[in-house]
Amino acid sequence: MSTVAAISTPDAPGGIAVIRISGEQAVDVAEKIFTPVSGKKVSEMPGYTCAYGHAHDADEIIDDCILTVFKAPHSYTGEDTAEISCHGGLFVTKKILRAALKYGAENAPAGEFTKRAYLNGKLDLTQAEAVMDIISARGERELKMAENLRSGAAFRKAEKCSSRLMKLLGDLAAWADYPEEDIPEVEPEYLISELDSIGDELASLVKNYDCGRILRQGIASAIVGRPNVGKSTLFNCLSGCERSIVTDIAGTTRDVVEESVRLGDITLRLSDTAGIRETEDMIEGIGVSIAEKLIGESELIIAVFDGNCPLTEDDAKLLKKINNKKCIAVINKSDLGQNIDIASIKENIQHIVYLSAKENDGVDKLRAAVEDIFSIDENAVSAVTAANERQKNCIDSSLKCVRDASAALKNGEFLDAVNVLIDEAEQFLLELTGKKVTDSVVNEVFSRFCVGK
Ligand code: GDP
């Protein structure tokens, strides 16, 4: 493989920056662009050692730097690697990278270092994917889930299922291929109980997928309610800035304002919508129909009511529209007297939260309700689970084959048919861990990485 180089730190000024060079020629390239002040030769540096010196392009000194050398296979990529830590100026780092490219390295595409780590057997595909999740984690729980995966927990669980399936395939093959050897027929009861137990293991790997997905991607949420109940005030209170226009003239919010807000460890991808009510105003009417469409598309509806007023006809219509959706009723204006008919709301919505958006009081209760609805708790966060759609699809497909194989056995079908299903289940698990995966899948996985990782 060629020797590649990239700036591994963000493309912004900082205290320090790191230029990483990896491949057979990494130490050669480093030797040409870095001279230790001690007079030692870079090529003689053992792995896991550093040297202080100058990065240069021929006679031109670029910066004071530290060079760290790693020798294959004891490096992140599994190859010889040199890392130059320099001052974190944009121009300095680019100049050192350019020098590395001039003396033999090639530009590393996005995710190239982690891809090499995978190709050199340092990481399986699920662990490589976790690296990106660790980089993009925005909260404690997200990080915990990614770390779980990077430690190889999902891989080990999948591997265990995979070797149990292999054993079943082996038993079936021995029986089918050597009938004259007097090998006893594989008992269907044994096969069924093994398949059901493997199926349960696989199911546990996808059970908490939604929790992880929600922590990573956030929840598509819509704040709805008739005009003047305090939707924009709540939106602003959650997003911490004045994006929505707050007035007491009904119908102020005419289009949809979108913002991602953090509620504890959860991100709500919030849309503040036009108040839902019957309207004569055409432009506001368009906003209202967008609001209705948003109700259909959102995973969570935050329906806001004015606790200070009795329910209106528009409120009652809204309650009907959001039936069957995951929903929280926010009874706003808790700082004022309460005149709302809460019983009618309770008939339609299970989760009710009293708060004052204006006083920013009670938002914690909203977070607790969201966590409850989406089953986000410490158990789900600690659970070993698929981290993305690719992994989930592999596990789901394998699980389906395992369940189908078990059902086929229970229906008394031939072992040949069962064998094909078990084999297919095994193939999906090999794809999951990257042991048998097409180049296009590998390229797709690493194309989502950043340059330098
Ligand atoms: P929207 O039309 O539903 O978006 O309502 P707004 O957010 O524009 O608020 C309408 C009026 O209610 C404004 O005068 C707000 O100041 C007021 N309001 C909003 N939330 C509260 C609250 O929690 N308490 C009180 N007392 N007034 C509020």
CSV table of C-alpha atoms and ligand atoms in Angstrom, one decimal:
chain,number,residue,atom,x,y,z
A,1,MET,CA,0.0,0.0,0.0
A,2,SER,CA,1.2,3.5,-0.7
A,3,THR,CA,2.4,5.9,2.0
A,4,VAL,CA,-0.2,8.5,2.8
A,5,ALA,CA,-0.3,11.7,4.8
A,6,ALA,CA,-3.0,14.0,6.2
A,7,ILE,CA,-3.5,16.7,8.8
A,8,SER,CA,-5.3,14.7,11.6
A,9,THR,CA,-6.4,17.7,13.7
A,10,PRO,CA,-9.3,20.1,12.8
A,11,ASP,CA,-8.9,22.6,10.0
A,12,ALA,CA,-8.7,25.5,12.4
A,13,PRO,CA,-6.1,27.4,14.5
A,14,GLY,CA,-5.2,25.6,17.7
A,15,GLY,CA,-2.6,25.0,20.3
A,16,ILE,CA,-1.0,22.1,18.4
A,17,ALA,CA,-1.8,20.2,15.2
A,18,VAL,CA,-0.8,16.7,14.1
A,19,ILE,CA,0.3,15.6,10.6
A,20,ARG,CA,0.1,11.8,10.3
A,21,ILE,CA,2.1,9.8,7.8
A,22,SER,CA,1.4,6.1,7.4
A,23,GLY,CA,2.8,3.3,5.2
A,24,GLU,CA,6.0,1.6,4.3
A,25,GLN,CA,7.8,4.8,3.5
A,26,ALA,CA,6.5,6.8,6.5
A,27,VAL,CA,9.8,6.8,8.4
A,28,ASP,CA,11.7,7.7,5.2
A,29,VAL,CA,9.4,10.6,4.4
A,30,ALA,CA,9.6,11.8,8.1
A,31,GLU,CA,13.4,11.6,7.9
A,32,LYS,CA,13.4,13.9,4.8
A,33,ILE,CA,11.3,16.6,6.4
A,34,PHE,CA,12.3,16.4,10.1
A,35,THR,CA,15.6,16.6,11.9
A,36,PRO,CA,16.0,15.9,15.6
A,37,VAL,CA,18.0,18.5,17.5
A,38,SER,CA,19.8,15.6,19.2
A,39,GLY,CA,21.5,14.7,16.0
A,40,LYS,CA,19.9,11.2,16.1
A,41,LYS,CA,18.6,9.7,12.8
A,42,VAL,CA,14.9,9.4,12.4
A,43,SER,CA,15.4,6.0,10.7
A,44,GLU,CA,17.1,4.7,13.9
A,45,MET,CA,14.2,5.7,16.2
A,46,PRO,CA,12.5,2.7,17.8
A,47,GLY,CA,8.7,2.5,17.8
A,48,TYR,CA,6.8,4.4,20.4
A,49,THR,CA,9.5,7.1,20.8
A,50,CYS,CA,9.6,10.8,20.2
A,51,ALA,CA,12.1,13.3,19.2
A,52,TYR,CA,12.2,17.1,19.4
A,53,GLY,CA,13.4,18.9,16.3
A,54,HIS,CA,12.6,20.9,13.2
A,55,ALA,CA,10.2,20.2,10.4
A,56,HIS,CA,11.7,21.6,7.2
A,57,ASP,CA,11.4,21.6,3.4
A,58,ALA,CA,15.1,21.2,2.3
A,59,ASP,CA,16.9,24.1,4.0
A,60,GLU,CA,13.9,26.0,4.9
A,61,ILE,CA,12.8,25.4,8.6
A,62,ILE,CA,9.0,25.4,8.9
A,63,ASP,CA,8.4,24.9,12.6
A,64,ASP,CA,9.7,23.4,16.0
A,65,CYS,CA,8.0,20.0,16.3
A,66,ILE,CA,7.8,16.7,18.1
A,67,LEU,CA,8.0,13.6,16.0
A,68,THR,CA,6.6,10.3,17.2
A,69,VAL,CA,7.4,7.1,15.5
A,70,PHE,CA,5.4,3.9,15.6
A,71,LYS,CA,6.6,0.7,14.0
A,72,ALA,CA,4.4,-1.9,12.3
A,73,PRO,CA,2.4,-3.6,13.5
A,74,HIS,CA,2.2,-1.6,16.7
A,75,SER,CA,0.5,1.5,15.4
A,76,TYR,CA,-3.1,2.6,14.9
A,77,THR,CA,-3.0,1.6,11.2
A,78,GLY,CA,-0.8,-1.4,11.7
A,79,GLU,CA,1.8,0.2,9.4
A,80,ASP,CA,4.9,2.2,10.1
A,81,THR,CA,3.6,5.6,11.2
A,82,ALA,CA,5.1,9.0,11.9
A,83,GLU,CA,3.2,11.8,13.6
A,84,ILE,CA,4.5,15.3,13.6
A,85,SER,CA,3.1,17.6,16.2
A,86,CYS,CA,3.6,21.2,15.3
A,87,HIS,CA,2.1,24.6,16.3
A,88,GLY,CA,-1.6,24.6,15.4
A,89,GLY,CA,-1.5,27.3,12.7
A,90,LEU,CA,-3.4,26.6,9.5
A,91,PHE,CA,-0.5,27.7,7.3
A,92,VAL,CA,2.2,25.8,9.3
A,93,THR,CA,0.4,22.5,9.2
A,94,LYS,CA,-0.4,22.8,5.5
A,95,LYS,CA,3.3,23.6,4.8
A,96,ILE,CA,4.5,20.5,6.7
A,97,LEU,CA,1.9,18.4,4.9
A,98,ARG,CA,3.0,19.8,1.5
A,99,ALA,CA,6.6,18.9,2.4
A,100,ALA,CA,5.5,15.3,3.3
A,101,LEU,CA,3.7,15.0,-0.1
A,102,LYS,CA,6.7,16.5,-1.9
A,103,TYR,CA,9.0,13.8,-0.4
A,104,GLY,CA,7.0,10.7,-1.3
A,105,ALA,CA,3.6,10.6,0.6
A,106,GLU,CA,0.2,10.8,-1.1
A,107,ASN,CA,-2.8,12.7,0.2
A,108,ALA,CA,-4.8,10.4,2.5
A,109,PRO,CA,-8.5,10.3,1.6
A,110,ALA,CA,-11.2,10.5,4.2
A,111,GLY,CA,-11.0,7.7,6.8
A,112,GLU,CA,-7.9,6.2,5.2
A,113,PHE,CA,-6.0,5.6,8.4
A,114,THR,CA,-8.9,3.8,10.0
A,115,LYS,CA,-9.6,1.9,6.8
A,116,ARG,CA,-6.0,0.7,6.9
A,117,ALA,CA,-6.4,-0.3,10.5
A,118,TYR,CA,-9.4,-2.4,9.4
A,119,LEU,CA,-7.6,-3.9,6.4
A,120,ASN,CA,-4.6,-4.7,8.6
A,121,GLY,CA,-6.8,-6.5,11.1
A,122,LYS,CA,-6.4,-4.0,13.9
A,123,LEU,CA,-10.2,-3.3,14.1
A,124,ASP,CA,-13.3,-5.1,12.8
A,125,LEU,CA,-15.8,-3.1,10.8
A,126,THR,CA,-18.1,-2.4,13.7
A,127,GLN,CA,-15.2,-1.1,15.8
A,128,ALA,CA,-14.0,1.1,12.9
A,129,GLU,CA,-17.5,2.5,12.6
A,130,ALA,CA,-17.5,3.2,16.4
A,131,VAL,CA,-14.4,5.4,15.9
A,132,MET,CA,-16.5,7.9,13.9
A,133,ASP,CA,-19.3,7.7,16.5
A,134,ILE,CA,-16.8,8.6,19.3
A,135,ILE,CA,-15.6,11.6,17.3
A,136,SER,CA,-19.1,12.9,16.7
A,137,ALA,CA,-20.5,12.1,20.2
A,138,ARG,CA,-22.0,15.2,21.8
A,139,GLY,CA,-23.0,13.8,25.2
A,140,GLU,CA,-22.0,11.3,27.9
A,141,ARG,CA,-24.5,8.6,26.9
A,142,GLU,CA,-23.7,8.8,23.2
A,143,LEU,CA,-20.0,8.4,24.0
A,144,LYS,CA,-20.7,5.5,26.3
A,145,MET,CA,-22.6,3.7,23.5
A,146,ALA,CA,-19.8,4.3,21.0
A,147,GLU,CA,-17.1,3.2,23.5
A,148,ASN,CA,-19.1,0.0,24.1
A,149,LEU,CA,-18.9,-0.7,20.4
A,150,ARG,CA,-15.2,0.3,20.0
A,151,SER,CA,-14.3,-2.1,22.8
A,152,GLY,CA,-15.6,-4.9,20.5
A,153,ALA,CA,-18.6,-5.9,22.6
A,154,ALA,CA,-21.0,-6.1,19.6
A,155,PHE,CA,-18.3,-7.9,17.5
A,156,ARG,CA,-17.8,-10.5,20.2
A,157,LYS,CA,-21.5,-11.1,20.6
A,158,ALA,CA,-21.9,-11.4,16.8
A,159,GLU,CA,-18.9,-13.7,16.6
A,160,LYS,CA,-20.3,-16.0,19.2
A,161,CYS,CA,-23.6,-16.3,17.2
A,162,SER,CA,-21.6,-16.8,14.1
A,163,SER,CA,-19.5,-19.6,15.5
A,164,ARG,CA,-22.6,-21.3,16.9
A,165,LEU,CA,-24.2,-21.1,13.4
A,166,MET,CA,-21.0,-22.5,11.9
A,167,LYS,CA,-21.2,-25.4,14.3
A,168,LEU,CA,-24.7,-26.2,13.2
A,169,LEU,CA,-23.7,-26.0,9.6
A,170,GLY,CA,-20.8,-28.4,10.4
A,171,ASP,CA,-23.2,-30.9,12.1
A,172,LEU,CA,-25.6,-30.7,9.1
A,173,ALA,CA,-22.8,-31.1,6.6
A,174,ALA,CA,-21.2,-34.1,8.3
A,175,TRP,CA,-24.6,-35.8,8.5
A,176,ALA,CA,-25.5,-35.0,4.8
A,177,ASP,CA,-22.0,-35.7,3.3
A,178,TYR,CA,-21.1,-38.9,5.0
A,179,PRO,CA,-24.3,-40.9,5.3
A,180,GLU,CA,-22.3,-44.2,5.1
A,181,GLU,CA,-20.3,-43.1,8.3
A,182,ASP,CA,-23.3,-43.8,10.4
A,183,ILE,CA,-23.3,-40.2,11.8
A,184,PRO,CA,-26.5,-39.8,13.8
A,185,GLU,CA,-29.1,-37.5,12.3
A,186,VAL,CA,-29.0,-34.0,13.8
A,187,GLU,CA,-31.9,-33.9,16.2
A,188,PRO,CA,-34.5,-31.3,15.1
A,189,GLU,CA,-35.2,-30.5,18.8
A,190,TYR,CA,-31.5,-29.7,19.3
A,191,LEU,CA,-31.4,-27.5,16.1
A,192,ILE,CA,-34.6,-25.6,17.1
A,193,SER,CA,-33.4,-24.9,20.6
A,194,GLU,CA,-30.0,-23.7,19.3
A,195,LEU,CA,-31.6,-21.6,16.6
A,196,ASP,CA,-34.0,-20.0,19.0
A,197,SER,CA,-31.3,-19.2,21.5
A,198,ILE,CA,-29.1,-17.7,18.7
A,199,GLY,CA,-32.1,-15.7,17.5
A,200,ASP,CA,-32.6,-14.3,21.0
A,201,GLU,CA,-29.0,-13.2,21.2
A,202,LEU,CA,-29.3,-11.5,17.8
A,203,ALA,CA,-32.5,-9.8,18.8
A,204,SER,CA,-30.8,-8.4,21.9
A,205,LEU,CA,-28.3,-6.7,19.6
A,206,VAL,CA,-31.0,-4.7,17.9
A,207,LYS,CA,-33.4,-4.3,20.8
A,208,ASN,CA,-31.9,-1.0,22.0
A,209,TYR,CA,-31.0,0.3,18.5
A,210,ASP,CA,-33.6,3.1,18.7
A,211,CYS,CA,-32.2,4.4,21.9
A,212,GLY,CA,-28.7,4.7,20.3
A,213,ARG,CA,-30.1,6.1,17.1
A,214,ILE,CA,-32.0,8.7,19.0
A,215,LEU,CA,-28.9,9.7,21.0
A,216,ARG,CA,-27.0,10.0,17.8
A,217,GLN,CA,-29.5,11.6,15.4
A,218,GLY,CA,-31.9,13.3,17.7
A,219,ILE,CA,-35.7,13.1,17.6
A,220,ALA,CA,-37.7,14.8,14.8
A,221,SER,CA,-40.1,16.8,16.9
A,222,ALA,CA,-42.8,19.4,16.3
A,223,ILE,CA,-44.1,22.0,18.7
A,224,VAL,CA,-47.8,22.4,17.9
A,225,GLY,CA,-50.8,24.2,19.4
A,226,ARG,CA,-53.3,26.9,18.7
A,227,PRO,CA,-52.0,30.5,18.5
A,228,ASN,CA,-50.8,32.3,21.6
A,229,VAL,CA,-50.4,29.2,23.9
A,230,GLY,CA,-46.7,29.9,24.0
A,231,LYS,CA,-45.1,27.7,21.4
A,232,SER,CA,-42.6,30.2,20.2
A,233,THR,CA,-41.7,31.1,23.8
A,234,LEU,CA,-41.2,27.4,24.6
A,235,PHE,CA,-39.1,27.0,21.4
A,236,ASN,CA,-36.9,29.9,22.3
A,237,CYS,CA,-36.6,28.7,25.9
A,238,LEU,CA,-35.4,25.3,24.7
A,239,SER,CA,-33.1,26.7,22.0
A,240,GLY,CA,-31.8,29.4,24.2
A,241,CYS,CA,-32.1,32.2,21.6
A,242,GLU,CA,-34.7,34.4,20.1
A,243,ARG,CA,-35.3,32.7,16.8
A,244,SER,CA,-39.1,32.6,16.8
A,245,ILE,CA,-41.0,35.9,16.9
A,246,VAL,CA,-42.9,36.1,20.1
A,247,THR,CA,-46.0,38.4,20.2
A,248,ASP,CA,-49.4,38.2,21.6
A,249,ILE,CA,-51.0,38.8,18.2
A,250,ALA,CA,-52.5,35.4,17.2
A,251,GLY,CA,-50.8,33.9,14.0
A,252,THR,CA,-47.4,35.5,14.3
A,253,THR,CA,-45.4,32.3,13.4
A,254,ARG,CA,-46.3,31.8,9.8
A,255,ASP,CA,-43.6,29.5,8.6
A,256,VAL,CA,-41.6,26.7,10.2
A,257,VAL,CA,-38.5,27.6,12.2
A,258,GLU,CA,-36.1,24.6,12.8
A,259,GLU,CA,-33.5,24.2,15.4
A,260,SER,CA,-31.6,21.4,17.1
A,261,VAL,CA,-31.8,21.7,20.9
A,262,ARG,CA,-30.2,19.7,23.6
A,263,LEU,CA,-32.5,18.4,26.4
A,264,GLY,CA,-30.0,16.7,28.7
A,265,ASP,CA,-28.3,14.1,26.6
A,266,ILE,CA,-31.0,14.1,23.9
A,267,THR,CA,-31.2,16.3,20.8
A,268,LEU,CA,-34.6,17.4,19.7
A,269,ARG,CA,-34.7,18.4,16.1
A,270,LEU,CA,-37.4,20.9,16.7
A,271,SER,CA,-39.8,22.6,14.4
A,272,ASP,CA,-41.9,25.5,15.6
A,273,THR,CA,-45.0,25.6,13.5
A,274,ALA,CA,-47.8,28.0,12.7
A,275,GLY,CA,-50.6,27.8,15.3
A,276,ILE,CA,-53.1,25.3,14.2
A,277,ARG,CA,-56.5,26.8,13.8
A,278,GLU,CA,-59.1,27.5,11.2
A,279,THR,CA,-57.9,30.6,9.3
A,280,GLU,CA,-59.0,33.0,6.6
A,281,ASP,CA,-55.5,34.3,6.0
A,282,MET,CA,-54.0,32.5,3.0
A,283,ILE,CA,-50.3,32.8,3.9
A,284,GLU,CA,-51.0,31.7,7.5
A,285,GLY,CA,-53.1,29.0,6.0
A,286,ILE,CA,-50.1,27.6,4.1
A,287,GLY,CA,-48.2,27.5,7.4
A,288,VAL,CA,-51.1,25.7,9.1
A,289,SER,CA,-51.1,23.0,6.4
A,290,ILE,CA,-47.3,22.6,6.8
A,291,ALA,CA,-47.9,22.2,10.5
A,292,GLU,CA,-50.4,19.4,9.8
A,293,LYS,CA,-47.9,17.7,7.5
A,294,LEU,CA,-45.2,18.0,10.2
A,295,ILE,CA,-47.4,16.2,12.7
A,296,GLY,CA,-47.5,13.3,10.2
A,297,GLU,CA,-43.7,13.3,9.8
A,298,SER,CA,-42.5,13.9,13.3
A,299,GLU,CA,-41.5,11.2,15.7
A,300,LEU,CA,-42.5,13.3,18.7
A,301,ILE,CA,-45.3,15.9,19.1
A,302,ILE,CA,-45.0,18.5,21.8
A,303,ALA,CA,-48.6,19.8,22.0
A,304,VAL,CA,-48.8,23.1,23.9
A,305,PHE,CA,-51.9,24.3,25.7
A,306,ASP,CA,-52.5,27.5,27.7
A,307,GLY,CA,-53.0,26.4,31.3
A,308,ASN,CA,-54.5,29.8,32.1
A,309,CYS,CA,-57.5,29.3,29.7
A,310,PRO,CA,-60.2,26.7,29.3
A,311,LEU,CA,-59.8,24.4,26.3
A,312,THR,CA,-61.0,26.0,23.0
A,313,GLU,CA,-62.5,24.3,20.0
A,314,ASP,CA,-59.1,24.5,18.2
A,315,ASP,CA,-57.5,22.8,21.2
A,316,ALA,CA,-60.0,20.0,20.9
A,317,LYS,CA,-59.4,19.6,17.2
A,318,LEU,CA,-55.7,19.4,17.8
A,319,LEU,CA,-56.2,16.7,20.3
A,320,LYS,CA,-57.9,14.6,17.7
A,321,LYS,CA,-55.2,15.3,15.1
A,322,ILE,CA,-52.4,14.1,17.2
A,323,ASN,CA,-54.1,10.9,18.4
A,324,ASN,CA,-51.9,7.8,17.8
A,325,LYS,CA,-48.6,9.8,17.8
A,326,LYS,CA,-45.9,9.8,20.5
A,327,CYS,CA,-46.9,12.9,22.3
A,328,ILE,CA,-46.3,15.2,25.3
A,329,ALA,CA,-48.9,17.7,26.4
A,330,VAL,CA,-47.2,20.8,27.7
A,331,ILE,CA,-49.6,22.8,29.9
A,332,ASN,CA,-47.9,26.1,29.6
A,333,LYS,CA,-48.1,29.3,31.7
A,334,SER,CA,-47.9,27.4,35.0
A,335,ASP,CA,-46.9,30.8,36.5
A,336,LEU,CA,-50.5,32.0,36.0
A,337,GLY,CA,-53.8,30.6,37.5
A,338,GLN,CA,-54.8,27.2,36.1
A,339,ASN,CA,-58.2,27.1,34.3
A,340,ILE,CA,-57.7,24.3,31.8
A,341,ASP,CA,-59.8,21.2,31.7
A,342,ILE,CA,-57.1,18.7,32.2
A,343,ALA,CA,-59.3,15.7,32.1
A,344,SER,CA,-60.0,16.0,28.4
A,345,ILE,CA,-56.3,16.2,27.7
A,346,LYS,CA,-55.6,13.2,29.9
A,347,GLU,CA,-58.1,11.2,27.9
A,348,ASN,CA,-56.0,11.7,24.8
A,349,ILE,CA,-52.4,12.1,26.0
A,350,GLN,CA,-50.6,10.1,28.6
A,351,HIS,CA,-47.6,12.3,29.2
A,352,ILE,CA,-48.5,15.7,30.7
A,353,VAL,CA,-45.9,18.3,31.7
A,354,TYR,CA,-46.7,21.6,33.5
A,355,LEU,CA,-44.2,24.3,32.8
A,356,SER,CA,-43.7,28.0,32.3
A,357,ALA,CA,-41.9,28.7,29.1
A,358,LYS,CA,-41.7,32.4,30.0
A,359,GLU,CA,-40.1,31.7,33.3
A,360,ASN,CA,-38.0,28.8,32.0
A,361,ASP,CA,-39.5,26.7,34.8
A,362,GLY,CA,-40.2,22.9,34.5
A,363,VAL,CA,-38.1,22.1,31.4
A,364,ASP,CA,-36.5,19.2,33.3
A,365,LYS,CA,-39.9,17.5,33.4
A,366,LEU,CA,-40.1,17.7,29.7
A,367,ARG,CA,-36.8,15.9,29.4
A,368,ALA,CA,-37.9,13.2,31.8
A,369,ALA,CA,-41.1,12.7,29.7
A,370,VAL,CA,-39.0,12.4,26.5
A,371,GLU,CA,-36.7,9.8,28.1
A,372,ASP,CA,-39.7,7.8,29.3
A,373,ILE,CA,-41.4,7.8,25.9
A,374,PHE,CA,-38.3,6.7,24.0
A,375,SER,CA,-37.1,4.2,26.8
A,376,ILE,CA,-33.8,6.0,27.2
A,377,ASP,CA,-32.4,4.8,30.4
A,378,GLU,CA,-29.0,3.6,31.7
A,379,ASN,CA,-29.8,-0.1,30.8
A,380,ALA,CA,-30.4,0.9,27.2
A,381,VAL,CA,-27.3,3.0,27.1
A,382,SER,CA,-25.1,0.3,28.5
A,383,ALA,CA,-26.6,-2.4,26.3
A,384,VAL,CA,-24.5,-3.7,23.4
A,385,THR,CA,-26.3,-2.7,20.3
A,386,ALA,CA,-26.1,-2.1,16.5
A,387,ALA,CA,-24.7,1.4,15.9
A,388,ASN,CA,-26.1,2.2,12.4
A,389,GLU,CA,-28.4,1.1,9.7
A,390,ARG,CA,-25.8,-1.1,8.0
A,391,GLN,CA,-25.2,-3.1,11.2
A,392,LYS,CA,-28.9,-3.2,12.0
A,393,ASN,CA,-29.8,-4.5,8.5
A,394,CYS,CA,-27.1,-7.2,8.8
A,395,ILE,CA,-28.4,-8.3,12.2
A,396,ASP,CA,-32.1,-8.1,11.2
A,397,SER,CA,-31.5,-10.1,8.0
A,398,SER,CA,-29.5,-12.8,9.9
A,399,LEU,CA,-32.2,-12.9,12.6
A,400,LYS,CA,-34.9,-13.4,10.0
A,401,CYS,CA,-33.1,-16.3,8.5
A,402,VAL,CA,-32.5,-17.9,11.9
A,403,ARG,CA,-36.2,-17.5,12.8
A,404,ASP,CA,-37.3,-18.8,9.4
A,405,ALA,CA,-35.0,-21.8,9.9
A,406,SER,CA,-36.5,-22.6,13.2
A,407,ALA,CA,-40.0,-22.2,11.8
A,408,ALA,CA,-39.1,-24.5,8.9
A,409,LEU,CA,-37.9,-27.2,11.3
A,410,LYS,CA,-41.1,-26.9,13.4
A,411,ASN,CA,-43.1,-27.4,10.2
A,412,GLY,CA,-41.1,-30.5,9.5
A,413,GLU,CA,-39.4,-29.3,6.4
A,414,PHE,CA,-36.3,-31.0,5.0
A,415,LEU,CA,-32.9,-30.3,6.6
A,416,ASP,CA,-31.6,-29.1,3.2
A,417,ALA,CA,-33.9,-26.1,3.2
A,418,VAL,CA,-32.9,-25.4,6.8
A,419,ASN,CA,-29.3,-25.6,5.9
A,420,VAL,CA,-29.6,-22.9,3.2
A,421,LEU,CA,-31.3,-20.5,5.7
A,422,ILE,CA,-28.6,-21.1,8.4
A,423,ASP,CA,-25.9,-20.5,5.8
A,424,GLU,CA,-27.5,-17.3,4.8
A,425,ALA,CA,-27.8,-16.2,8.4
A,426,GLU,CA,-24.1,-16.8,8.8
A,427,GLN,CA,-23.3,-14.8,5.7
A,428,PHE,CA,-25.1,-11.7,7.1
A,429,LEU,CA,-23.0,-11.9,10.3
A,430,LEU,CA,-19.8,-12.2,8.3
A,431,GLU,CA,-20.9,-9.0,6.5
A,432,LEU,CA,-21.6,-7.3,9.8
A,433,THR,CA,-18.1,-7.8,11.2
A,434,GLY,CA,-16.5,-7.1,7.8
A,435,LYS,CA,-15.0,-10.6,7.5
A,436,LYS,CA,-16.8,-11.1,4.2
A,437,VAL,CA,-17.8,-7.8,2.8
A,438,THR,CA,-17.7,-6.2,-0.7
A,439,ASP,CA,-15.3,-3.3,-1.4
A,440,SER,CA,-18.2,-1.0,-2.1
A,441,VAL,CA,-19.5,-1.5,1.4
A,442,VAL,CA,-16.1,-0.9,2.9
A,443,ASN,CA,-15.7,2.3,0.8
A,444,GLU,CA,-19.1,3.4,1.8
A,445,VAL,CA,-18.4,3.0,5.5
A,446,PHE,CA,-15.1,4.9,5.3
A,447,SER,CA,-16.4,7.7,3.0
A,448,ARG,CA,-18.4,8.9,6.0
A,449,PHE,CA,-15.1,9.6,8.0
A,450,CYS,CA,-13.2,12.8,8.1
A,451,VAL,CA,-9.9,13.4,6.5
A,452,GLY,CA,-7.0,12.6,8.8
A,453,LYS,CA,-8.9,9.8,10.8
B,1,GDP,P1,-47.5,31.1,20.1
B,1,GDP,O1,-48.4,31.9,19.3
B,1,GDP,O2,-48.1,29.8,20.6
B,1,GDP,O3,-46.1,30.9,19.5
B,1,GDP,O4,-47.3,32.0,21.5
B,1,GDP,P2,-46.1,32.9,21.9
B,1,GDP,O5,-44.9,32.2,22.3
B,1,GDP,O6,-45.9,34.0,20.8
B,1,GDP,O7,-46.7,33.5,23.2
B,1,GDP,C1,-47.9,34.2,23.2
B,1,GDP,C2,-48.0,35.1,24.5
B,1,GDP,O8,-48.0,34.3,25.6
B,1,GDP,C3,-46.8,36.0,24.6
B,1,GDP,O9,-47.3,37.3,25.1
B,1,GDP,C4,-45.9,35.3,25.6
B,1,GDP,O10,-45.1,36.2,26.4
B,1,GDP,C5,-46.9,34.7,26.5
B,1,GDP,N1,-46.4,33.5,27.2
B,1,GDP,C6,-45.8,32.5,26.6
B,1,GDP,N2,-45.4,31.6,27.6
B,1,GDP,C7,-45.8,32.0,28.7
B,1,GDP,C8,-45.7,31.6,30.1
B,1,GDP,O11,-45.1,30.5,30.4
B,1,GDP,N3,-46.3,32.4,31.1
B,1,GDP,C9,-46.9,33.5,30.8
B,1,GDP,N4,-47.3,34.2,31.8
B,1,GDP,N5,-47.0,34.0,29.5
B,1,GDP,C10,-46.4,33.3,28.5
